[in-house]
XYZ file of C-alpha atoms in Angstrom:
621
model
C -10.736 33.461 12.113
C -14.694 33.277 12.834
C -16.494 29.977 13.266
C -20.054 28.923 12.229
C -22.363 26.857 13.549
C -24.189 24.453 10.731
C -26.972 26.536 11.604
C -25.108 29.619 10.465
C -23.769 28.026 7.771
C -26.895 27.807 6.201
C -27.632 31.480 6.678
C -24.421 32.428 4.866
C -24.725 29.758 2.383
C -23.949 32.156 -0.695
C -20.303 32.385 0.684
C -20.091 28.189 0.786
C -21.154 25.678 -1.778
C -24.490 24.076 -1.585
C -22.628 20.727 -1.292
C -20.636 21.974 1.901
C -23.227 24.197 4.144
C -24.681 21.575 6.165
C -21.274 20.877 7.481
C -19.595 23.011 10.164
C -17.840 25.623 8.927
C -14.894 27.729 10.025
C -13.282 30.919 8.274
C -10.585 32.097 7.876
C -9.475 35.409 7.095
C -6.451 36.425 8.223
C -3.552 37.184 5.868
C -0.641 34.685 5.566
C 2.428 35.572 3.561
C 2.669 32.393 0.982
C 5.394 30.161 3.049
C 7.863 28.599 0.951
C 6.343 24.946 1.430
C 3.489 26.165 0.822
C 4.401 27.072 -2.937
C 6.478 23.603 -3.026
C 3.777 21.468 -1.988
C 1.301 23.360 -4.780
C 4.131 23.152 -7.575
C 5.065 18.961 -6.183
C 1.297 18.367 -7.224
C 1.209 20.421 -10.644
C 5.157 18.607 -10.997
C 3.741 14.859 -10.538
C 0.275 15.795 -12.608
C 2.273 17.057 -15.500
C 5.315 13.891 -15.324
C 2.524 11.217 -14.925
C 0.637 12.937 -18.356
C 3.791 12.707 -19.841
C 4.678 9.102 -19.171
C 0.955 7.948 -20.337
C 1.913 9.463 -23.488
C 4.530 7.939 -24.399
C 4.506 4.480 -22.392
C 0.488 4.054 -23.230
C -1.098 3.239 -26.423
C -4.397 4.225 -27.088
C -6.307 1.100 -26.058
C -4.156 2.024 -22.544
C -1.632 -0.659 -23.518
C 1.485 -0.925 -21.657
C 4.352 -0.335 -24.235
C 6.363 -3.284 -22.844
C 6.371 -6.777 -24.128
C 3.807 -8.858 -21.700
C 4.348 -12.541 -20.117
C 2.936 -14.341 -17.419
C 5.186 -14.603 -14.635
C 6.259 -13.098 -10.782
C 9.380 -12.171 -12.013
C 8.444 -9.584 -14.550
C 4.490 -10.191 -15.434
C 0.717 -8.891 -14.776
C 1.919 -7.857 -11.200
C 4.366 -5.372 -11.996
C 2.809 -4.416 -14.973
C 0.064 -2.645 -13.731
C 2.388 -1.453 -10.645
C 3.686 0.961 -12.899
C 0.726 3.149 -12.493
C 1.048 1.925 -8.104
C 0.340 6.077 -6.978
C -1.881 7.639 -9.511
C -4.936 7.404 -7.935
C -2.932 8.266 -4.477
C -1.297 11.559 -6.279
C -5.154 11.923 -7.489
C -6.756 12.042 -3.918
C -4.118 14.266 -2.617
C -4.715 17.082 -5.344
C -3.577 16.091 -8.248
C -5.036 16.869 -11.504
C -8.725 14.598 -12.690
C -6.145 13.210 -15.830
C -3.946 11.718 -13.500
C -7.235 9.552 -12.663
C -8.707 9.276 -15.375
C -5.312 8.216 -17.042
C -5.341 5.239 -14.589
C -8.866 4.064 -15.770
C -7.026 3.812 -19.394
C -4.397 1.713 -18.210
C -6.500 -0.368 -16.042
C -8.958 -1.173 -18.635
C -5.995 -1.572 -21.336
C -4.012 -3.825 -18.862
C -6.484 -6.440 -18.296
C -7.697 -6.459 -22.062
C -3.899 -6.632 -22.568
C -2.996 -9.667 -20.065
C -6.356 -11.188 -20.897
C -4.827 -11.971 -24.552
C -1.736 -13.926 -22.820
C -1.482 -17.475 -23.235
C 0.725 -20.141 -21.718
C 2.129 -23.461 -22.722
C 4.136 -24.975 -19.327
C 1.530 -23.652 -16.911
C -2.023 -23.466 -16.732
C -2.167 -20.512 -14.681
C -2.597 -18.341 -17.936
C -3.330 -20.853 -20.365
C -6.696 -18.502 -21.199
C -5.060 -15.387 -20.010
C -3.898 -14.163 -17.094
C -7.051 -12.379 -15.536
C -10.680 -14.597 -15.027
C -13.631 -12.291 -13.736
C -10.974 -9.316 -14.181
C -8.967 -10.963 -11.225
C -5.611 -12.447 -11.241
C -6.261 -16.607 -11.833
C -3.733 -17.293 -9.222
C -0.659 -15.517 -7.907
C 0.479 -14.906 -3.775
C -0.472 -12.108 -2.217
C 2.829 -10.274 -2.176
C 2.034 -9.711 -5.759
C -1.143 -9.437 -6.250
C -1.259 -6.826 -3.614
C 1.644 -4.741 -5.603
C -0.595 -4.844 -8.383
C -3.748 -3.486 -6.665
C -2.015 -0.790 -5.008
C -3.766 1.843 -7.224
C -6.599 -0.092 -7.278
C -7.630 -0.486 -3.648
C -7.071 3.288 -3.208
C -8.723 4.344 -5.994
C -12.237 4.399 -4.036
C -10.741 7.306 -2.077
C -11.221 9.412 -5.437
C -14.371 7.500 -7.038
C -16.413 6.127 -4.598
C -19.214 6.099 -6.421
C -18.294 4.626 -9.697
C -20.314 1.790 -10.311
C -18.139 -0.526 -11.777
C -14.986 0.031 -9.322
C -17.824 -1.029 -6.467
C -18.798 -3.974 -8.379
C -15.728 -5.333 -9.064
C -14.432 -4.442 -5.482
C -17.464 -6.809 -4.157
C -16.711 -9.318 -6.886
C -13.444 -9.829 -5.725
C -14.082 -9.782 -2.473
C -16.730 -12.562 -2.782
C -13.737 -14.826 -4.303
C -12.955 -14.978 -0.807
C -15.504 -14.500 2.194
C -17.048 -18.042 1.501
C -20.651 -16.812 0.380
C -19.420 -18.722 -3.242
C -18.046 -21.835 -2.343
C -17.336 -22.206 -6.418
C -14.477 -20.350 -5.504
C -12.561 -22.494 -2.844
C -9.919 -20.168 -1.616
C -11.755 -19.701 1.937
C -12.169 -22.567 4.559
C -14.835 -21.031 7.118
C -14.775 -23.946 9.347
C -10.833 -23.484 9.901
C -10.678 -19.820 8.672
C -7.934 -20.146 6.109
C -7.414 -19.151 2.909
C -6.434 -22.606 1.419
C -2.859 -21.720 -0.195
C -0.486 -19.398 -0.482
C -1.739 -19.696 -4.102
C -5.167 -18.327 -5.172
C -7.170 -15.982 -6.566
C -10.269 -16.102 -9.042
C -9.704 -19.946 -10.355
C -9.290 -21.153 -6.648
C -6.689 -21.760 -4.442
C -3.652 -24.665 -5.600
C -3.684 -27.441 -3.662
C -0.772 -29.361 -5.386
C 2.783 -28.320 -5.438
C 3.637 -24.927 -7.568
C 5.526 -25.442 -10.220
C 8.321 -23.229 -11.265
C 6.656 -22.595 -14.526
C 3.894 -21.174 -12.248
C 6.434 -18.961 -11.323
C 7.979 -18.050 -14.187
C 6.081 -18.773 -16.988
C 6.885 -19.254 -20.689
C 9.938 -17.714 -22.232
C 9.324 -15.453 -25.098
C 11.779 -14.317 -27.877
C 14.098 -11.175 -27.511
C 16.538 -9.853 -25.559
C 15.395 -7.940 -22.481
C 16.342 -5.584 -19.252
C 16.065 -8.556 -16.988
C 15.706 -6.421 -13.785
C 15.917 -9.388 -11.540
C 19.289 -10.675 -13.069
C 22.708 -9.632 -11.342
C 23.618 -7.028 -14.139
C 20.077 -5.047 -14.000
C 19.767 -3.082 -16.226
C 23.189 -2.829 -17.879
C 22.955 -4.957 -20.584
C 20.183 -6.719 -22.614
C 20.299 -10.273 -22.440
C 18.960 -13.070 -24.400
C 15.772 -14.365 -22.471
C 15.706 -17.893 -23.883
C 19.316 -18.096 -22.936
C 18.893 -16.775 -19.641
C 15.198 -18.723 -19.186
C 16.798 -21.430 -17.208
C 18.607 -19.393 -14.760
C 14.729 -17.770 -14.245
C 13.964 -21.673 -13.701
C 16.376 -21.953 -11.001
C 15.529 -18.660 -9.190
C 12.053 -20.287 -8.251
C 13.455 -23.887 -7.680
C 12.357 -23.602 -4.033
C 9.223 -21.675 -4.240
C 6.923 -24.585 -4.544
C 5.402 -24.658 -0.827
C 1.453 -23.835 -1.792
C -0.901 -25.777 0.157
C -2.240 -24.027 3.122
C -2.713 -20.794 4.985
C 0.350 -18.218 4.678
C 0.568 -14.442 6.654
C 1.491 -13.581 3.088
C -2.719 -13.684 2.750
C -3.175 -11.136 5.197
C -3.614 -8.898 2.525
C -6.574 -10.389 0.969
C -8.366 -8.844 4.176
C -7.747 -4.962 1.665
C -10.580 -6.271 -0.328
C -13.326 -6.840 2.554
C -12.308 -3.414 4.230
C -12.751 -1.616 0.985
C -15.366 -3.665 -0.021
C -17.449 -2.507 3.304
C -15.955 0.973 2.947
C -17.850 1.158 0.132
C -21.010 -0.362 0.168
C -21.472 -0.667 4.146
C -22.544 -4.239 3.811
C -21.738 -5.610 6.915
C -20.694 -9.201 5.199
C -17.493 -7.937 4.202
C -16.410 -6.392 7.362
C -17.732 -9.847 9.241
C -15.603 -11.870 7.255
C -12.425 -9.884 7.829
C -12.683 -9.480 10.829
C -13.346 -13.715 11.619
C -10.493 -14.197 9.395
C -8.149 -11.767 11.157
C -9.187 -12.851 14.562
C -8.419 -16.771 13.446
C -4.955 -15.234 13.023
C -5.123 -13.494 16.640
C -5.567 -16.754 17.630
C -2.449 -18.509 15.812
C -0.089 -15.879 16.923
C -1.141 -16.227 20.730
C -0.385 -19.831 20.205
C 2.776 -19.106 19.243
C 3.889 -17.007 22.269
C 4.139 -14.446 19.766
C 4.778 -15.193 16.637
C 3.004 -14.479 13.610
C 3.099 -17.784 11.675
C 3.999 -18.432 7.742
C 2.072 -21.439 7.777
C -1.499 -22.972 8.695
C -2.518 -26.661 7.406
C -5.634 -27.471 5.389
C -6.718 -28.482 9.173
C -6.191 -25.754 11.021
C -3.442 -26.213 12.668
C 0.113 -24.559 13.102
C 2.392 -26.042 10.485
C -0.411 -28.205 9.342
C 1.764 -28.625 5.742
C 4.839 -28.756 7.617
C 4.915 -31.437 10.552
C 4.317 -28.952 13.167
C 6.747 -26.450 11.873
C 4.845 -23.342 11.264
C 7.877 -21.321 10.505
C 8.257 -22.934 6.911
C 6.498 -22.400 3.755
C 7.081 -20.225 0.749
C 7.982 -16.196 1.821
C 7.687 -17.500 5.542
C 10.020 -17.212 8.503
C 12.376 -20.069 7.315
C 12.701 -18.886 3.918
C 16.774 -19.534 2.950
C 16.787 -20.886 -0.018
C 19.686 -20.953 -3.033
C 18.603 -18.567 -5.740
C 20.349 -20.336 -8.799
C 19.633 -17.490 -10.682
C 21.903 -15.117 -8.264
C 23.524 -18.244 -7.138
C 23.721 -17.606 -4.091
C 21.932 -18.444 -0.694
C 18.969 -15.688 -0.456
C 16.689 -15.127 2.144
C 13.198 -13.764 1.768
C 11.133 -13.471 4.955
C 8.220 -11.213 4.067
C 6.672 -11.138 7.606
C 5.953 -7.580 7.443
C 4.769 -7.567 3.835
C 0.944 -8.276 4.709
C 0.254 -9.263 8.487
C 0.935 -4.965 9.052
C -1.646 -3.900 6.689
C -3.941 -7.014 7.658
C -3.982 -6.356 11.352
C -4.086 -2.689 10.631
C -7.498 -3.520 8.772
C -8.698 -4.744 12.154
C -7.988 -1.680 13.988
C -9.696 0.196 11.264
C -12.836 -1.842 10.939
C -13.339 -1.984 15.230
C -10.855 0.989 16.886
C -9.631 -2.337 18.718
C -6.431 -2.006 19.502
C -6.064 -5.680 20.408
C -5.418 -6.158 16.693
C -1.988 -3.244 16.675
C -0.968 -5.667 20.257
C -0.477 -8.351 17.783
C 2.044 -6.344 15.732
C 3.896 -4.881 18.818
C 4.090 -8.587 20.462
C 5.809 -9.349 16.967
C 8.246 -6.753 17.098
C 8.857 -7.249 21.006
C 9.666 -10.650 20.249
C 12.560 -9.464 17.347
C 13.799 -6.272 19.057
C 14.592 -8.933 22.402
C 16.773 -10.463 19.941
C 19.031 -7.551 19.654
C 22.749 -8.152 19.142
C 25.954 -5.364 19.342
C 28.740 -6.070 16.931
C 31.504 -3.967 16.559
C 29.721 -0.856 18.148
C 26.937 -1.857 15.839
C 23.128 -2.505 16.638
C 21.904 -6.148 14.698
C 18.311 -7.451 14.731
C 17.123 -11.101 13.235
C 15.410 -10.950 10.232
C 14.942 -14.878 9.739
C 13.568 -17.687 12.366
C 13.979 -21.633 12.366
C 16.204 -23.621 10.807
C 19.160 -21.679 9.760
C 20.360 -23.408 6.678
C 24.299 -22.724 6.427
C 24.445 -20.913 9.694
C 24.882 -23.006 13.405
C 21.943 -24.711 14.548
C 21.237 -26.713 17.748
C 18.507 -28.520 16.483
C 15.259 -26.067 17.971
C 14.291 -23.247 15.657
C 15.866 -19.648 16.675
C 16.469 -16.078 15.157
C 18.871 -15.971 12.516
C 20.582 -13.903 10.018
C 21.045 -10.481 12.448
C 21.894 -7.180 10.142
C 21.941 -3.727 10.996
C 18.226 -2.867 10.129
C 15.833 -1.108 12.229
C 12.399 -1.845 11.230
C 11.732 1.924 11.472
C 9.008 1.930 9.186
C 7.396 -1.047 10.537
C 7.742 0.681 14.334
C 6.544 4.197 13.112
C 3.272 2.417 11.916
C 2.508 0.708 15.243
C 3.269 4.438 17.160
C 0.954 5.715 14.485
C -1.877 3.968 15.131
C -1.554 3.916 19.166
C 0.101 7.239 19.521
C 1.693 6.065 22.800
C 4.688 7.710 24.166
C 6.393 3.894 25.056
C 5.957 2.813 21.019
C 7.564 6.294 19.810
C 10.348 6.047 21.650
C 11.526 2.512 20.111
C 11.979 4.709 16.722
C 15.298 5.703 15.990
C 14.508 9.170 14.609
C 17.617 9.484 12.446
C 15.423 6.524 9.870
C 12.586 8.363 10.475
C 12.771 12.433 9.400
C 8.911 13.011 9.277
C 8.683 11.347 12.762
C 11.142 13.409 14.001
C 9.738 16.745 12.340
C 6.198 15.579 14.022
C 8.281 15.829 17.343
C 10.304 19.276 16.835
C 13.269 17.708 16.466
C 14.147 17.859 12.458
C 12.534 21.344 11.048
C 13.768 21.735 8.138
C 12.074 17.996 7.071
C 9.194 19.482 4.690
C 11.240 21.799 2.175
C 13.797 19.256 2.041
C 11.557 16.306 1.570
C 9.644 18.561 -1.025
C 12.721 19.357 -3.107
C 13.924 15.569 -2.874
C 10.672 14.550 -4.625
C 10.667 17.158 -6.931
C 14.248 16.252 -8.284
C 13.198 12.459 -8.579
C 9.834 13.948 -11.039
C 13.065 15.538 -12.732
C 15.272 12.700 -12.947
C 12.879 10.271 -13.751
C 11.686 12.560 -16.823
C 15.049 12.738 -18.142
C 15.712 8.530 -17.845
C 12.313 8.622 -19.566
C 13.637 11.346 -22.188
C 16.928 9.403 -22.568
C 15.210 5.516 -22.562
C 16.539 4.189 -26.128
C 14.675 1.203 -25.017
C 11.795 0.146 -27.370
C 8.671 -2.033 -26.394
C 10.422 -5.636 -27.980
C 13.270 -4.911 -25.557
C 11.131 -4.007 -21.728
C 9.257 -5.947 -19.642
C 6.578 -5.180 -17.397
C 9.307 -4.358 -13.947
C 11.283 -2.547 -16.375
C 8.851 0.690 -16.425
C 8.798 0.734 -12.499
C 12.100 2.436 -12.668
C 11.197 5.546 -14.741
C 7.705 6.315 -13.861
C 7.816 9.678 -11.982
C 5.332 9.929 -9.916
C 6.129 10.734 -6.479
C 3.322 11.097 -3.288
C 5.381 9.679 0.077
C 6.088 12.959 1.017
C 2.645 14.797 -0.085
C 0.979 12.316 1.704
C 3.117 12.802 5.176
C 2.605 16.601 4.857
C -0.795 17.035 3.884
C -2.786 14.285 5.936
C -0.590 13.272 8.582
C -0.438 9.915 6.512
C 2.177 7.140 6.609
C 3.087 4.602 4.143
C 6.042 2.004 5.097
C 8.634 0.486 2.929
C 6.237 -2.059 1.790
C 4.494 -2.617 -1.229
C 0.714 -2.975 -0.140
C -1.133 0.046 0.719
C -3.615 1.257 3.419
C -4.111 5.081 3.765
C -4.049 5.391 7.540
C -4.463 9.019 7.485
C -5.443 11.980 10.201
C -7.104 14.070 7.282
C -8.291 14.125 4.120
C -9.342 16.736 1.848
C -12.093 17.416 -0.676
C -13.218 20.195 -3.004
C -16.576 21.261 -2.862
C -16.451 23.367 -5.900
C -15.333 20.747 -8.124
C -17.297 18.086 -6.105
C -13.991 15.803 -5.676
C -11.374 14.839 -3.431
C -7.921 16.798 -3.017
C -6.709 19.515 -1.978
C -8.708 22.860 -4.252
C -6.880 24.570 -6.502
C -4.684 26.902 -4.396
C -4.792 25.457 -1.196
C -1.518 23.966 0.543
C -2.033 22.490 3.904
C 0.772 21.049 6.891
C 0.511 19.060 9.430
C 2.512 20.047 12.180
C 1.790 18.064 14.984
C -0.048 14.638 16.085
C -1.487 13.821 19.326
C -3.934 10.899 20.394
C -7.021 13.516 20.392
C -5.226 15.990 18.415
C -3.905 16.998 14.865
C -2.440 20.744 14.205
C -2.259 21.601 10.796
C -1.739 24.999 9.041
C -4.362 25.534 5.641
C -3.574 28.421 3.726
C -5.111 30.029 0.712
C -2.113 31.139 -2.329
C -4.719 33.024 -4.303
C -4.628 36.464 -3.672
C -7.629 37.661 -5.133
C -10.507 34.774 -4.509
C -11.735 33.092 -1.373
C -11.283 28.928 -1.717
C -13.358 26.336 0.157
C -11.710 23.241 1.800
C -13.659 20.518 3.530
C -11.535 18.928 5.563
C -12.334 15.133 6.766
C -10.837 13.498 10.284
C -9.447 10.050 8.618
C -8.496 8.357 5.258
C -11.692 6.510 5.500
C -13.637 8.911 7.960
C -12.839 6.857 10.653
C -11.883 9.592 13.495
C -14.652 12.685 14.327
C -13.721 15.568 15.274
C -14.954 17.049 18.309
C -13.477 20.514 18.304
C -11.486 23.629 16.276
C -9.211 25.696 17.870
C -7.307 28.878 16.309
C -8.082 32.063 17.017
C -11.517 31.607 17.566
C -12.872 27.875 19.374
C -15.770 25.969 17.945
C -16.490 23.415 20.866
C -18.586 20.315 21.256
C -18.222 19.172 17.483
C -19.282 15.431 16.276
C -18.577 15.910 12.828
C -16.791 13.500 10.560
C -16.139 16.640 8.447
C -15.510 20.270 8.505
C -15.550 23.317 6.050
C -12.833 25.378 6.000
C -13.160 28.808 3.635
C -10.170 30.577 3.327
C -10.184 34.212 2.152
C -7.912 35.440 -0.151
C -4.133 35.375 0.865
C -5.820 34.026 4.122
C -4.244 31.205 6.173
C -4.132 29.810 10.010
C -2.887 26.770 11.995
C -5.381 25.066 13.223
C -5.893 22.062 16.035
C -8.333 19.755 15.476
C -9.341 18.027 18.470
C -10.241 14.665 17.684
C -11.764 10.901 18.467
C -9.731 8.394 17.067
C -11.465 5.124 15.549
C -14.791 6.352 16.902
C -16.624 5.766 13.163
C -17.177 2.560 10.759
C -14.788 3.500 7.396
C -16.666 5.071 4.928
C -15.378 5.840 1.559
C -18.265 8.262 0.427
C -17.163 11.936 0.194
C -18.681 13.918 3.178
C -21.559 16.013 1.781
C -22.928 12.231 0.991
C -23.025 10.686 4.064
């Protein structure tokens, strides 16, 4: 391997790309047999590319119509709809092929033309459709969010696309306060008014549970959330009532809820993209109000904020209640049954994240780790067997002495949730709370679990093959599927490409940040992703360092990789070393050519959070 200076760069500039000299370079020549993951990462992204043309073609129509039959609801409406397409521009970023993103612009268009036609009778929510200014009328954040997953990482892959920007401000504006027409943000308390809102405003009344469910439409459906899934088709005027009753104690609105959290995705991106420094002021006032209300708490993230500020504001004082929040048991008269649904990791992860990701504070990860401190003290051993809490307050059918207290202990980890805190601090005392055995890619990043990639690889690649045949096999026609029932047959899989390749980490959740150690771009082809060709693997993560091994499949012609220290350029690199050194880099960047049948593991030396995101490829900064 030789390394060149950007001076040098520009001497050699016929071997690089005009787009790429300026950058520092490194090459690499020396010859690498193709490793087997290598060949299974490049086939995984030809695998999803080709599944996710195939499932456009025949689950789109060609206004980008979902073939399903639409409704406004939570249970099976806009939300989920357009969650069918959640990874696309994810698979896209990674390497997949430009259809993949330009298939997602057809069904984003088509969906909101689509939902925009809706109209209901028993709520208002939708009565003129369910989108206003292309954003969702009014919905929680736990789905919204699952809807936008595509969306808010779609500026990884088309940063410069002028009406993904605009609408990325737009919505943002709904909520930083600038347009008080809006209502959903309070910047005298800094809250976000109800656990209902979006672009009509936030709803400051009681939900109803025709918000939740909407109207019922004629047919008989999958109803996914019913106890017999997918096994039978069932009358959905018959079983509307039992819908009903699912959502008779979701009605909780008014006030702030950690559910909103998420609503901080759209000022990160938002500044990401644009660099207007309103965006990233509001988030970060709004997160720190929420510093605030978990300090008060000893700890404890709360589920609810009154209209005046205060803890439990809706709730006398109790800000454990509200709808999603810590004190969630309810009866689910559609299951009929007691359920509880505590979604405190759902949005305050990816919210706090933000933080960290907007400053390289990590005050903001302190307030996650406090939270899981305060849930991993509550540890219980049954039977040989390790139990955490998953609920807090009143425990409805379950002992209570009259002062609110963990409840409802199961044998869960919170792996994922504890992997993403280690992530972001890389210290030695948060790795060790993982159990490894949840965690493979953790424990592959620590020696411990070598064969992780191939089998990870060849997981993924039978789902793509499974999935195709349910998709082959579905007898199911568009009068008979609603918009969750699509969710289980789309293909598309990226967890694993997106461990290997950028050191990146997505938990269990539904709402999406890519907190990433690298990212990729092709110069040639003037996009992001992995070139044609090249397979890369991260080996190794430190808190200044990433090792990762980039090698080039095509025997006969040299490839160009420019490889970026971050998701959203956040970390710099400040030095290469291989078999040659390239010292006292500051370079949010680097170019990488690879000569034919050429590969090397490389460490990157690295400044963590020591850069504003950015969202522009490199050769535009």
């Amino acid at each position: 391997m030789t390394v060149r200076t950007p001076a040098a760069a520009l001497l050699g500039a016929a071997l690089l790309s005009c787009s790429s000299a300026t950058l520092p370079s490194v090459e690499v020549d020396t010859p690498m047999a193709p490793p087997e993951w290598a060949l299974l990462e490049r086939a995984l992204l030809d695998e999803n590319s080709r599944a996710v043309e195939a499932f456009a073609d025949r689950y789109l129509d060609e206004r980008g119509y979902l073939l399903h039959t639409p409704r406004w609801g939570t249970l099976d409406g806009p939300d989920d709809a357009i969650e069918t397409f959640y990874n696309w521009t994810l698979l896209h970023t990674l390497g997949g092929s430009d259809s993949v993103l330009e298939l997602y612009g057809k069904a984003l268009e088509g969906h909101l033309q689509q939902y925009g036609e809706i109209r209901t009778e028993l709520t208002t929510l939708a009565a003129e459709g369910a989108y206003h200014e292309e954003f969702i009328t009014q919905s929680d954040w736990f789905h919204t969010a699952e809807g936008m997953r595509a969306f808010f990482l779609m500026g990884h892959s088309d940063p410069e696309n002028e009406q993904y920007v605009a609408r990325m401000e737009r919505f943002a504006r709904m909520y930083t306060g600038e347009d008080p027409s809006y209502g959903n943000y309070d910047p005298e308390h800094r809250i976000i008014r109800s656990i209902w809102n979006g672009s009509r405003g936030p709803m400051l009344r009681r939900a109803t549970v025709y918000d939740w469910v909407g109207d019922p439409v004629p047919g008989r459906f999958h109803l996914l959330h019913n106890p017999a899934r997918t096994t039978q088709l069932l009358d959905l005027e018959e079983w509307y009532p039992r819908m009903l009753a699912h959502c008779d104690e979701y009605l909780d609105s008014v006030g702030d809820n950690f559910l909103n959290l998420a609503a901080t995705l759209l000022g990160t991106n938002a500044y990401a993209l644009t660099g207007k420094e309103k965006y990233r002021d509001w988030t970060l006032d709004y997160l720190d109000a929420w510093k605030e209300r978990a300090a008060e708490t000893g700890g404890m993230i709360p589920s609810n904020v009154g209209l005046d500020g205060t803890l439990g504001g809706e709730h006398d004082g109790q800000w454990w209640k509200g709808t999603y929040g810590w004190n969630f048991t309810i009866f689910d008269g559609e299951l009929e049954q007691i359920a509880h649904r505590n979604y405190f990791t759902a949005a305050s992860f990816q919210g706090f994240a933000n933080g960290l990701l907007l400053t390289g504070d990590s005050s903001y990860i302190d307030v996650l780790r406090k939270q899981m401190d305060l849930v991993l003290a509550e540890e219980r051993i049954e039977d040989g067997q390790r139990l955490l809490p998953t609920m807090y307050g009143d425990p409805r059918g379950y002992a209570f002495n009259g002062e609110p207290e963990f409840y409802r202990f199961l044998p869960m980890t919170y792996s994922d949730r504890l992997a993403e805190i280690y992530l972001w601090s890389m210290q030695p005392s948060d790795l060790e709370r993982i159990p490894l055995k949840d965690e493979p890619w953790i424990a592959f990043l620590q020696g411990e679990d070598p064969g992780y990639p191939l089998r990870a690889m060849q997981a993924d690649s039978m789902h793509i093959r499974q999935r195709l045949d349910m998709m082959r096999n579905d007898e199911t026609t568009a009068d008979t599927r609603l918009a969750d029932y699509l969710l289980g047959i789309m293909p598309a899989a990226t967890d694993t490409l997106t461990q290997l390749t950028t050191g990146g980490y997505f938990a269990s959740g539904r709402i999406w940040v890519l907190h990433s150690r690298l990212r990729y771009f092709d110069p040639q082809r003037r996009r992001a992703g992995l070139p044609s060709d090249v397979a890369a693997l991260v080996h190794e993560l430190g808190e200044d360092f990433v090792t990762v091994t980039l090698v080039n499949l095509n025997e006969a012609e040299s490839r160009e990789v420019v490889v970026q220290a971050g998701g959203y350029a956040e970390h710099r690199f400040t030095a290469i070393e291989g078999a040659a050194d390239l010292t006292d880099l500051d370079a949010s960047a680097v170019s990488v050519l690879l000569a034919p049948g050429a590969g090397q593991r490389l460490t990157l030396q690295m400044q963590r959070y020591a850069a504003m995101p950015d969202l522009s490829f490199p050769w535009a900064r």
